[in-house]
Amino acid sequence: MRGRLWSLALYMFVLGFILNLLGIVSHVVVSAFAKRWFGTPVPARFTTEWFQYAWTNFDLGRVLGVTVFVALSVVLLALLLGFPAAYILARRNFRGKALLLLLYFLPLLIPQMTYGIPLATTMYRYAIGGTVTGVILANLVPMVPLAVFILMPFIEQISVNLEWGAAMMGANRIQVFRRVLFPLTVPGLLTAGILILVNTVSNFELTFLVSGAGSQTLVVALFYNVFAGGVRPVYSVDAMAVMYMVTVMLVLLVALRFVRPTQMVFRLDQPRR
Amino acid sequence: MRRRRAGEASELDAMAVACLLPSLLYVVVMFVYPFLNGIYLSLRPSKQSGLGLANYVAFFTDEWQYRTVWITFSIAVPNTVVVVAVALLLAYGMRRGIWLERTITTILVLPISLGIILLAEGILGFYGGRGWFNQILLAAGLLQEPLTLTHNYTGVMLSLFMQQFPFCFLMLLGYISGIDPSIENSARTLGAGPWIVFSRVMFPLIAPGLAIAFALVFVLSFGVFPSAILLGQPAGATRTIAIAAYQQAFEHYDMSYASAIAVVMGLFQLAGLVVIVLLRRRLVMAPTMGVGKR
């Protein structure tokens, strides 16, 4: 009996959560297609003109371009920087390893607003603040450690014997990497890459602090338009929000094809033991 | 850092150092250096020459500023407790799998993909004065006046819950599912009821994961920025410390003062984390640790 009540409560919560989420999301979607909408259950008329409006007035083509460029650059650079470090941290034990892990963990543990302000200050002093390069460099700060922590358990799972075996057969380091290690790490690289991609596209604070007029990503542009509420027709902001949602959903759909959510969080958790 | 690196060379060969160095340099140059630079900058107030604590004194003597610390805590602490408690209950209930598990997990994770701003915009509309939520309650006769749920404390809490719950839930679900089921089964075989199983067997095992969840959610809520602006009253009731720091930096262009506020923010976060660690030590008795998966 108690067990029944318990699972009933569980499903009730999930139902409530779904209704709430559905309400929030569908409000934005309906509003994006609304001609005029004041206090009625649904708008009197529907239109698609706000998408056109948002695209031209918010310079969305450029914003989307910057977003994709920033996200892909961050993924590539984070993996390039993170992979070798993750390999050594997974394979070797050395003095100061715990300290190094803590150092990598800090950018993930300290909220971005706290280190973002000194970082932005420094970047503006060296004139990379406000540029697309600056946005990429700032976003890499939490993403390099993220790449390291996601890749480490994947590399730990690969038996060292495979590397030794290859070396015994006469493979040099580059061949071991290219023919043995790299193919076996592909699932890890995919997981890390997708997570970094999703995170960078939706990452707000760092981009907000460092970006200038021409280097905003979609989230930041969206923030400025929601914040400027009243100046822009709310429907057009919602149209932009819908475009944002569709973009991220596509990325996430791809991600969920490759990664099981519970698994990836647990793996991410492991190296901290 | 350099000196330490030289000391390690005996255990790490050149290749290992070459592998570690790029990312390490990156973290040092882009994270450690700006951070230390920020601390230095905060000690050099723009209105006077030389080093001094004037910025910190200014912060803690100005009620408009130091109140933000209290406001931030009053948002972060209740939010952390609620998010972790609900996530724990749900994850615990789902630990052995439930009907439609994959679908439910996916739905609960969805808000992560929506992003802070879209969630804020949706909450503003859905829970707003003319939104569906109020319309439904008014139509059902449950309310006479629409509830004010946005542009205040409630709005910020709603949005923080939606942002952080999925993340916390996933973490705890992963953690709890990883505990060996035979431990729970043994307890049941020995006659323990559900409550005893939870409080005496499972909870001590979950506690380390719970502490991590507490720490992460607390840190995220403490840095609350966009939701406090969009859904709260950034000039009053929800003027969090992150907003105060941002305003000094990008509205008053006083980077020195802004850095001081960022340092204060970091210190209070750290204090929060220390409390969580201490609580965990008190809650969990040493002998129960190290059992099961960890």
Coordinates of C-alpha atoms in Angstrom, one line a residue:
Chain A
M1 CA 0.0 0.0 0.0
R2 CA 2.7 2.4 1.0
G3 CA 4.7 1.5 -2.1
R4 CA 1.6 2.2 -4.3
L5 CA 1.2 5.7 -2.7
W6 CA 4.9 6.3 -3.2
S7 CA 4.9 5.5 -6.9
L8 CA 1.6 7.4 -7.4
A9 CA 3.3 10.5 -5.9
L10 CA 6.3 9.9 -8.2
Y11 CA 4.1 9.8 -11.3
M12 CA 2.1 12.8 -10.1
F13 CA 5.3 14.8 -9.8
V14 CA 6.4 13.7 -13.2
L15 CA 3.0 14.6 -14.7
G16 CA 3.2 18.1 -13.0
F17 CA 6.7 18.6 -14.3
I18 CA 5.6 17.7 -17.8
L19 CA 2.5 20.0 -17.7
N20 CA 4.6 22.8 -16.5
L21 CA 7.3 22.3 -19.1
L22 CA 4.6 21.9 -21.8
G23 CA 3.0 25.2 -20.7
I24 CA 6.3 27.1 -20.7
V25 CA 7.4 25.8 -24.1
S26 CA 4.1 26.0 -25.9
H27 CA 3.5 29.5 -24.6
V28 CA 6.7 30.6 -26.4
V29 CA 5.8 28.6 -29.5
V30 CA 2.1 29.9 -29.7
S31 CA 3.3 33.4 -29.0
A32 CA 5.8 33.2 -31.9
F33 CA 3.0 32.6 -34.3
A34 CA 0.5 35.0 -32.7
K35 CA -0.8 38.0 -34.6
R36 CA -2.0 39.7 -31.5
W37 CA -2.5 38.0 -28.1
F38 CA -3.9 39.6 -25.0
G39 CA -5.2 37.6 -22.1
T40 CA -7.1 35.1 -24.2
P41 CA -6.5 31.3 -24.2
V42 CA -5.2 31.4 -27.8
P43 CA -4.4 34.3 -30.1
A44 CA -7.2 35.6 -32.4
R45 CA -5.1 35.1 -35.5
F46 CA -1.9 33.3 -36.4
T47 CA 1.0 34.5 -38.6
T48 CA 4.5 33.5 -39.5
E49 CA 5.6 37.1 -40.1
W50 CA 7.6 37.2 -36.8
F51 CA 10.1 34.7 -38.0
Q52 CA 10.8 36.9 -41.0
Y53 CA 10.9 40.0 -38.7
A54 CA 13.3 38.3 -36.2
W55 CA 15.6 37.1 -39.0
T56 CA 16.1 40.5 -40.5
N57 CA 15.8 42.8 -37.5
F58 CA 18.0 40.7 -35.1
D59 CA 20.6 40.0 -37.8
L60 CA 20.1 36.3 -37.0
G61 CA 22.0 35.0 -40.0
R62 CA 25.1 36.5 -38.6
V63 CA 24.3 35.5 -35.0
L64 CA 23.7 31.9 -36.1
G65 CA 27.0 32.0 -38.1
V66 CA 28.9 33.2 -35.0
T67 CA 27.2 30.6 -32.8
V68 CA 28.1 27.7 -35.0
F69 CA 31.6 29.0 -35.6
V70 CA 32.3 29.5 -31.9
A71 CA 30.7 26.2 -30.9
L72 CA 32.7 24.1 -33.4
S73 CA 35.9 25.9 -32.6
V74 CA 35.5 25.3 -28.9
V75 CA 34.7 21.6 -29.5
L76 CA 37.8 21.2 -31.7
L77 CA 40.2 23.1 -29.5
A78 CA 38.9 21.6 -26.2
L79 CA 39.4 18.1 -27.6
L80 CA 42.8 18.9 -29.0
L81 CA 43.9 20.4 -25.6
G82 CA 42.0 18.0 -23.4
F83 CA 42.8 14.6 -25.1
P84 CA 46.6 14.5 -24.4
A85 CA 46.1 15.6 -20.8
A86 CA 43.3 13.1 -20.3
Y87 CA 45.5 10.4 -21.6
I88 CA 48.4 11.1 -19.3
L89 CA 46.0 11.6 -16.3
A90 CA 44.3 8.3 -17.1
R91 CA 47.5 6.3 -17.6
R92 CA 50.1 7.8 -15.2
N93 CA 50.4 8.4 -11.5
F94 CA 52.7 11.1 -10.5
R95 CA 53.3 13.5 -7.7
G96 CA 51.0 16.5 -7.8
K97 CA 48.3 14.7 -9.8
A98 CA 45.6 15.4 -7.2
L99 CA 46.6 19.1 -7.3
L100 CA 46.5 19.1 -11.1
L101 CA 43.0 17.5 -11.1
L102 CA 41.8 20.1 -8.6
L103 CA 43.2 22.8 -10.8
Y104 CA 41.2 21.4 -13.8
F105 CA 38.2 21.0 -11.6
L106 CA 38.1 24.6 -10.4
P107 CA 36.8 26.3 -13.6
L108 CA 33.8 23.8 -13.4
L109 CA 33.2 24.4 -9.7
I110 CA 33.5 28.2 -9.6
P111 CA 30.5 29.9 -11.2
Q112 CA 31.3 31.7 -14.4
M113 CA 30.2 35.1 -13.1
T114 CA 33.0 34.9 -10.4
Y115 CA 35.9 34.3 -12.7
G116 CA 34.2 35.7 -15.8
I117 CA 34.5 39.3 -14.6
P118 CA 38.3 39.2 -13.9
L119 CA 38.7 37.2 -17.2
A120 CA 36.7 39.8 -19.2
T121 CA 38.7 42.6 -17.6
T122 CA 42.0 40.9 -18.5
M123 CA 40.8 40.2 -22.1
Y124 CA 39.7 43.8 -22.7
R125 CA 43.1 45.0 -21.5
Y126 CA 44.7 42.8 -24.2
A127 CA 42.1 43.9 -26.8
I128 CA 40.7 40.4 -27.4
G129 CA 37.6 41.2 -25.4
G130 CA 34.6 41.8 -27.7
T131 CA 36.0 39.7 -30.5
V132 CA 35.0 36.3 -31.7
T133 CA 38.4 35.0 -30.7
G134 CA 37.8 36.3 -27.2
V135 CA 34.5 34.5 -27.0
I136 CA 36.1 31.2 -28.1
L137 CA 39.0 31.6 -25.7
A138 CA 36.7 32.4 -22.8
N139 CA 34.4 29.5 -23.5
L140 CA 37.3 27.1 -23.6
V141 CA 38.1 27.8 -19.9
P142 CA 35.4 25.5 -18.5
M143 CA 35.3 23.3 -21.7
V144 CA 39.0 22.1 -21.6
P145 CA 38.5 20.7 -18.1
L146 CA 35.2 19.2 -19.1
A147 CA 36.8 17.5 -22.0
V148 CA 39.5 16.1 -19.7
F149 CA 37.0 14.8 -17.2
I150 CA 34.8 13.2 -19.8
L151 CA 37.7 11.6 -21.7
M152 CA 39.6 10.2 -18.7
P153 CA 37.2 7.3 -17.9
F154 CA 36.9 6.4 -21.5
I155 CA 40.7 6.1 -21.8
E156 CA 40.9 4.2 -18.5
Q157 CA 38.6 1.5 -20.0
I158 CA 41.1 0.8 -22.8
S159 CA 43.5 -1.9 -21.7
V160 CA 47.1 -0.8 -21.6
N161 CA 47.9 -4.3 -22.9
L162 CA 46.7 -3.2 -26.3
E163 CA 49.2 -0.4 -26.4
W164 CA 52.0 -2.7 -25.2
G165 CA 51.0 -5.3 -27.7
A166 CA 51.1 -2.8 -30.6
A167 CA 54.5 -1.6 -29.4
M168 CA 55.8 -5.1 -29.3
M169 CA 54.8 -5.6 -32.8
G170 CA 57.0 -2.7 -33.7
A171 CA 54.5 0.2 -33.8
N172 CA 56.0 3.5 -32.8
R173 CA 54.1 6.1 -30.7
I174 CA 52.4 7.8 -33.6
Q175 CA 51.2 4.4 -35.0
V176 CA 50.0 3.3 -31.6
F177 CA 48.0 6.5 -31.3
R178 CA 46.6 6.4 -34.9
R179 CA 45.9 2.7 -35.2
V180 CA 45.0 1.6 -31.6
L181 CA 44.3 4.5 -29.2
F182 CA 42.4 6.9 -31.5
P183 CA 39.9 4.4 -32.9
L184 CA 39.1 3.0 -29.5
T185 CA 38.6 6.6 -28.0
V186 CA 36.2 7.6 -30.8
P187 CA 33.0 7.0 -28.6
G188 CA 34.6 9.1 -25.8
L189 CA 35.5 11.9 -28.2
L190 CA 32.0 11.9 -29.6
T191 CA 30.5 12.0 -26.2
A192 CA 32.8 14.8 -25.1
G193 CA 32.4 16.7 -28.4
I194 CA 28.6 16.6 -28.3
L195 CA 28.4 17.6 -24.6
I196 CA 30.8 20.5 -25.2
L197 CA 28.8 21.5 -28.3
V198 CA 25.5 21.6 -26.4
N199 CA 27.2 23.4 -23.5
T200 CA 28.8 26.0 -25.6
V201 CA 25.6 26.8 -27.6
S202 CA 23.7 27.3 -24.3
N203 CA 26.5 28.8 -22.3
F204 CA 25.4 32.3 -21.3
E205 CA 27.6 34.1 -18.7
L206 CA 31.1 33.9 -20.3
T207 CA 29.9 34.9 -23.7
F208 CA 27.8 37.6 -22.3
L209 CA 30.7 39.1 -20.4
V210 CA 33.3 38.8 -23.2
S211 CA 31.3 39.4 -26.4
G212 CA 30.8 42.6 -28.3
A213 CA 28.3 43.7 -30.9
G214 CA 29.6 41.4 -33.6
S215 CA 30.5 38.4 -31.5
Q216 CA 27.3 37.6 -29.7
T217 CA 26.1 34.0 -29.8
L218 CA 22.4 33.1 -30.1
V219 CA 21.7 32.9 -26.3
V220 CA 23.3 36.3 -25.6
A221 CA 21.4 38.0 -28.5
L222 CA 18.3 36.4 -27.2
F223 CA 19.0 37.8 -23.7
Y224 CA 19.4 41.3 -25.0
N225 CA 16.1 41.1 -26.8
V226 CA 14.2 39.7 -23.9
F227 CA 15.8 42.3 -21.7
A228 CA 14.8 45.1 -24.0
G229 CA 11.2 44.0 -23.6
G230 CA 8.8 46.5 -25.0
V231 CA 11.1 47.9 -27.6
R232 CA 10.7 44.8 -29.7
P233 CA 7.4 43.1 -30.3
V234 CA 7.3 40.2 -27.8
Y235 CA 6.1 37.8 -30.6
S236 CA 9.3 38.4 -32.5
V237 CA 11.5 37.7 -29.5
D238 CA 9.5 34.5 -29.1
A239 CA 10.1 33.6 -32.7
M240 CA 13.8 34.0 -32.1
A241 CA 13.5 31.8 -29.0
V242 CA 11.8 29.2 -31.1
M243 CA 14.6 29.2 -33.6
Y244 CA 17.1 28.9 -30.7
M245 CA 15.1 26.0 -29.3
V246 CA 15.0 24.2 -32.7
T247 CA 18.8 24.6 -33.1
V248 CA 19.6 23.2 -29.7
M249 CA 17.0 20.4 -30.0
L250 CA 18.6 19.2 -33.2
V251 CA 22.0 19.1 -31.5
L252 CA 20.5 17.3 -28.5
L253 CA 18.7 14.8 -30.6
V254 CA 21.9 13.9 -32.3
A255 CA 23.6 13.7 -28.8
L256 CA 21.0 11.4 -27.4
R257 CA 21.5 9.0 -30.3
F258 CA 25.1 8.5 -29.1
V259 CA 25.0 9.0 -25.4
R260 CA 22.9 7.7 -22.5
P261 CA 22.3 10.6 -20.2
T262 CA 22.6 8.7 -16.9
Q263 CA 25.7 6.9 -18.0
M264 CA 27.5 10.1 -19.0
V265 CA 26.9 11.9 -15.8
F266 CA 28.1 9.0 -13.7
R267 CA 31.2 8.6 -15.8
L268 CA 31.9 12.3 -15.4
D269 CA 31.6 11.8 -11.7
Q270 CA 34.0 8.9 -11.5
P271 CA 37.4 10.6 -11.7
R272 CA 36.7 12.6 -8.5
R273 CA 36.9 9.5 -6.3
Chain B
M1 CA 53.9 25.8 -11.0
R2 CA 57.1 25.7 -12.9
R3 CA 59.1 24.5 -10.0
R4 CA 56.6 21.7 -9.3
R5 CA 56.8 20.7 -12.9
A6 CA 60.6 20.3 -12.7
G7 CA 60.2 18.1 -9.6
E8 CA 57.8 15.8 -11.5
A9 CA 60.1 15.3 -14.4
S10 CA 61.7 12.3 -12.7
E11 CA 58.4 10.4 -12.9
L12 CA 57.0 12.0 -16.0
D13 CA 58.9 11.6 -19.3
A14 CA 59.2 14.3 -21.9
M15 CA 56.2 13.0 -23.8
A16 CA 53.9 13.1 -20.8
V17 CA 55.0 16.7 -20.0
A18 CA 54.4 17.6 -23.6
C19 CA 50.9 16.1 -23.4
L20 CA 50.0 17.9 -20.2
L21 CA 51.6 21.2 -20.9
P22 CA 49.2 22.8 -23.5
S23 CA 46.0 22.3 -21.4
L24 CA 47.8 23.2 -18.2
L25 CA 49.2 26.4 -19.7
Y26 CA 45.7 27.2 -20.9
V27 CA 44.2 26.8 -17.5
V28 CA 47.0 28.8 -15.9
V29 CA 46.9 31.7 -18.5
M30 CA 43.1 31.9 -18.9
F31 CA 41.9 31.0 -15.4
V32 CA 44.6 31.3 -12.7
Y33 CA 46.2 34.4 -14.0
P34 CA 43.0 36.5 -14.5
F35 CA 41.8 35.3 -11.2
L36 CA 45.0 36.4 -9.4
N37 CA 45.0 39.5 -11.5
G38 CA 41.4 40.2 -10.3
I39 CA 42.4 39.9 -6.7
Y40 CA 45.3 42.3 -7.2
L41 CA 43.1 44.7 -9.1
S42 CA 40.5 44.6 -6.3
L43 CA 43.2 45.8 -3.9
R44 CA 44.0 48.8 -6.1
P45 CA 40.9 51.1 -5.9
S46 CA 40.5 53.4 -8.8
K47 CA 40.1 56.5 -6.6
Q48 CA 43.4 56.2 -4.7
S49 CA 46.9 55.2 -5.4
G50 CA 48.6 52.1 -4.0
L51 CA 47.2 49.0 -2.5
G52 CA 44.3 49.1 0.0
L53 CA 41.1 47.5 1.1
A54 CA 39.0 50.5 0.2
N55 CA 36.8 48.5 -2.3
Y56 CA 36.0 45.9 0.3
V57 CA 35.3 48.6 2.9
A58 CA 33.1 50.4 0.4
F59 CA 31.2 47.1 -0.3
F60 CA 30.5 46.2 3.3
T61 CA 29.6 49.7 4.4
D62 CA 27.1 50.3 1.6
E63 CA 23.8 48.7 2.4
W64 CA 22.7 48.7 -1.2
Q65 CA 25.8 46.6 -2.0
Y66 CA 26.2 44.3 1.0
R67 CA 22.5 43.4 1.0
T68 CA 23.1 41.5 -2.2
V69 CA 25.0 38.9 -0.2
W70 CA 21.9 38.2 1.9
I71 CA 19.6 38.3 -1.2
T72 CA 21.9 35.8 -3.0
F73 CA 21.9 33.4 0.0
S74 CA 18.1 33.7 0.4
I75 CA 17.7 32.6 -3.2
A76 CA 20.6 30.0 -3.4
V77 CA 20.0 28.1 -0.1
P78 CA 16.2 27.4 -0.4
N79 CA 16.6 26.6 -4.0
T80 CA 19.4 24.1 -3.4
V81 CA 17.5 22.4 -0.6
V82 CA 14.3 22.1 -2.7
V83 CA 16.1 20.9 -5.9
V84 CA 18.3 18.3 -4.1
A85 CA 15.4 17.0 -2.0
V86 CA 13.0 16.6 -4.9
A87 CA 15.7 15.1 -7.1
L88 CA 16.7 12.7 -4.3
L89 CA 13.1 11.5 -3.8
L90 CA 12.6 11.0 -7.5
A91 CA 15.9 9.4 -8.2
Y92 CA 15.5 7.1 -5.2
G93 CA 12.0 6.1 -6.4
M94 CA 13.4 5.4 -9.8
R95 CA 16.6 3.5 -8.7
R96 CA 15.4 0.1 -9.8
G97 CA 13.8 1.3 -13.0
I98 CA 10.1 2.2 -13.5
W99 CA 7.5 2.1 -16.2
L100 CA 8.5 4.4 -19.2
E101 CA 11.8 5.1 -17.5
R102 CA 13.7 6.2 -20.7
T103 CA 10.9 8.5 -21.8
I104 CA 10.5 10.1 -18.3
T105 CA 14.3 10.6 -18.0
T106 CA 14.4 12.2 -21.4
I107 CA 11.5 14.6 -20.5
L108 CA 13.1 15.5 -17.2
V109 CA 16.4 16.3 -19.0
L110 CA 14.8 18.4 -21.7
P111 CA 15.0 21.8 -19.9
I112 CA 18.8 21.6 -20.1
S113 CA 18.5 22.0 -23.8
L114 CA 16.1 24.9 -23.6
G115 CA 18.6 27.2 -22.0
I116 CA 18.1 29.8 -19.4
I117 CA 16.7 32.5 -21.7
L118 CA 14.1 30.5 -23.4
L119 CA 12.9 29.1 -20.0
A120 CA 12.8 32.6 -18.7
E121 CA 10.8 33.9 -21.6
G122 CA 8.4 30.9 -21.3
I123 CA 8.0 31.3 -17.6
L124 CA 7.3 35.1 -18.1
G125 CA 4.5 34.2 -20.5
F126 CA 3.1 31.1 -19.0
Y127 CA 3.1 32.2 -15.3
G128 CA 2.6 35.9 -16.1
G129 CA -0.5 37.8 -15.1
R130 CA -2.3 37.0 -18.4
G131 CA -0.6 33.6 -18.9
W132 CA -2.3 30.3 -19.1
F133 CA -1.5 29.3 -15.5
N134 CA -3.5 32.2 -14.1
Q135 CA -6.2 31.9 -16.8
I136 CA -6.8 28.3 -15.9
L137 CA -6.9 29.0 -12.1
L138 CA -9.3 32.0 -12.7
A139 CA -11.5 30.0 -15.0
A140 CA -11.7 27.1 -12.5
G141 CA -12.7 29.6 -9.8
L142 CA -9.7 28.8 -7.6
L143 CA -8.6 32.4 -7.7
Q144 CA -10.3 35.8 -7.7
E145 CA -7.2 37.8 -8.6
P146 CA -4.3 36.6 -10.8
L147 CA -1.2 35.6 -8.9
T148 CA 1.9 37.6 -9.3
L149 CA 4.5 34.9 -10.0
T150 CA 7.0 36.8 -12.2
H151 CA 9.2 39.8 -11.8
N152 CA 9.8 38.8 -8.2
Y153 CA 11.4 36.2 -5.9
T154 CA 9.0 33.4 -7.0
G155 CA 9.8 33.9 -10.6
V156 CA 13.5 33.5 -10.0
M157 CA 12.9 30.4 -7.9
L158 CA 10.7 28.9 -10.6
S159 CA 13.4 29.4 -13.2
L160 CA 16.2 28.1 -11.0
F161 CA 14.3 25.0 -10.2
M162 CA 13.7 24.3 -13.9
Q163 CA 17.3 24.9 -14.8
Q164 CA 18.9 22.9 -12.1
F165 CA 16.5 20.1 -11.3
P166 CA 17.3 18.0 -14.4
F167 CA 21.0 18.2 -13.9
C168 CA 20.8 17.3 -10.2
F169 CA 18.3 14.5 -10.9
L170 CA 20.5 13.0 -13.5
M171 CA 23.5 13.1 -11.2
L172 CA 21.7 11.5 -8.3
L173 CA 20.0 8.9 -10.5
G174 CA 23.4 7.8 -11.9
Y175 CA 24.8 7.8 -8.4
I176 CA 22.0 5.9 -6.8
S177 CA 21.6 3.3 -9.6
G178 CA 25.3 2.6 -9.2
I179 CA 24.8 1.3 -5.6
D180 CA 24.9 -2.5 -5.5
P181 CA 21.2 -3.8 -5.2
S182 CA 22.3 -6.7 -3.1
I183 CA 23.1 -4.4 -0.2
E184 CA 19.5 -3.2 -0.1
N185 CA 18.3 -6.8 -0.6
S186 CA 20.3 -8.0 2.4
A187 CA 18.8 -5.3 4.6
R188 CA 15.3 -6.4 3.5
T189 CA 16.1 -10.0 4.1
L190 CA 17.2 -9.1 7.6
G191 CA 13.7 -7.6 8.2
A192 CA 14.3 -3.9 7.6
G193 CA 11.3 -1.9 6.4
P194 CA 11.5 0.7 3.6
W195 CA 12.3 3.6 6.0
I196 CA 15.0 1.7 7.8
V197 CA 16.5 0.6 4.5
F198 CA 16.6 4.2 3.3
S199 CA 17.8 5.9 6.5
R200 CA 20.2 3.3 7.8
V201 CA 21.5 1.6 4.7
M202 CA 20.9 3.6 1.6
F203 CA 21.3 7.2 2.9
P204 CA 24.8 6.7 4.2
L205 CA 25.8 5.3 0.8
I206 CA 24.1 8.1 -1.1
A207 CA 25.4 10.9 1.2
P208 CA 28.7 11.4 -0.7
G209 CA 26.9 11.9 -4.0
L210 CA 24.3 14.0 -2.2
A211 CA 27.1 16.3 -0.9
I212 CA 28.4 16.7 -4.4
A213 CA 24.9 17.5 -5.7
F214 CA 24.4 20.0 -2.9
A215 CA 27.7 21.7 -3.7
L216 CA 27.1 21.9 -7.4
V217 CA 23.5 23.2 -7.2
F218 CA 24.5 25.7 -4.5
V219 CA 27.4 27.0 -6.6
L220 CA 25.1 27.3 -9.7
S221 CA 22.4 29.0 -7.8
F222 CA 24.8 31.4 -6.0
G223 CA 26.0 32.7 -9.4
V224 CA 22.4 33.4 -10.5
F225 CA 22.5 36.2 -13.1
P226 CA 20.2 36.1 -16.2
S227 CA 17.2 34.7 -14.4
A228 CA 17.5 37.2 -11.6
I229 CA 17.4 40.0 -14.2
L230 CA 14.7 38.6 -16.5
L231 CA 12.3 37.1 -13.9
G232 CA 13.1 39.0 -10.8
Q233 CA 13.5 42.6 -9.8
P234 CA 17.1 43.3 -10.7
A235 CA 16.9 46.7 -9.1
G236 CA 15.5 45.5 -5.8
A237 CA 14.3 42.2 -4.4
T238 CA 16.5 39.9 -6.5
R239 CA 19.5 42.1 -7.0
T240 CA 22.0 39.3 -6.5
I241 CA 25.7 39.7 -6.0
A242 CA 26.4 38.7 -9.6
I243 CA 24.3 41.6 -10.7
A244 CA 26.1 44.0 -8.4
A245 CA 29.5 42.8 -9.8
Y246 CA 28.3 43.1 -13.4
Q247 CA 26.9 46.6 -12.8
Q248 CA 30.2 47.9 -11.4
A249 CA 32.1 46.3 -14.3
F250 CA 30.0 47.2 -17.3
E251 CA 27.8 50.0 -16.2
H252 CA 30.1 52.0 -14.0
Y253 CA 33.3 50.7 -15.6
D254 CA 35.0 50.4 -12.2
M255 CA 36.8 47.1 -12.8
S256 CA 38.7 47.4 -9.5
Y257 CA 35.4 47.5 -7.4
A258 CA 33.9 44.9 -9.7
S259 CA 36.8 42.5 -9.1
A260 CA 36.4 43.1 -5.3
I261 CA 32.7 42.1 -5.5
A262 CA 33.7 39.0 -7.6
V263 CA 36.2 38.1 -4.9
V264 CA 33.6 38.6 -2.1
M265 CA 31.3 36.4 -4.2
G266 CA 33.9 33.7 -4.5
L267 CA 34.6 33.8 -0.8
F268 CA 31.0 33.4 0.2
Q269 CA 30.6 30.5 -2.2
L270 CA 33.6 28.9 -0.7
A271 CA 32.1 29.4 2.7
G272 CA 28.9 27.7 1.5
L273 CA 30.9 24.8 0.2
V274 CA 32.8 24.4 3.5
V275 CA 29.5 24.2 5.3
I276 CA 28.3 21.5 3.0
V277 CA 31.5 19.5 3.5
L278 CA 31.3 19.9 7.3
L279 CA 27.6 18.9 7.3
R280 CA 28.5 15.8 5.3
R281 CA 31.1 14.8 7.8
R282 CA 28.6 15.2 10.6
L283 CA 25.9 13.3 8.8
V284 CA 27.8 10.3 7.7
M285 CA 29.5 8.0 10.1
A286 CA 32.9 6.9 8.9
P287 CA 32.5 3.1 9.0
T288 CA 29.6 3.1 6.5
M289 CA 31.8 4.8 3.8
G290 CA 33.6 2.9 1.2
V291 CA 30.9 0.3 1.0
G292 CA 29.2 -0.5 -2.4
K293 CA 30.3 1.1 -5.6
R294 CA 32.6 3.7 -4.1

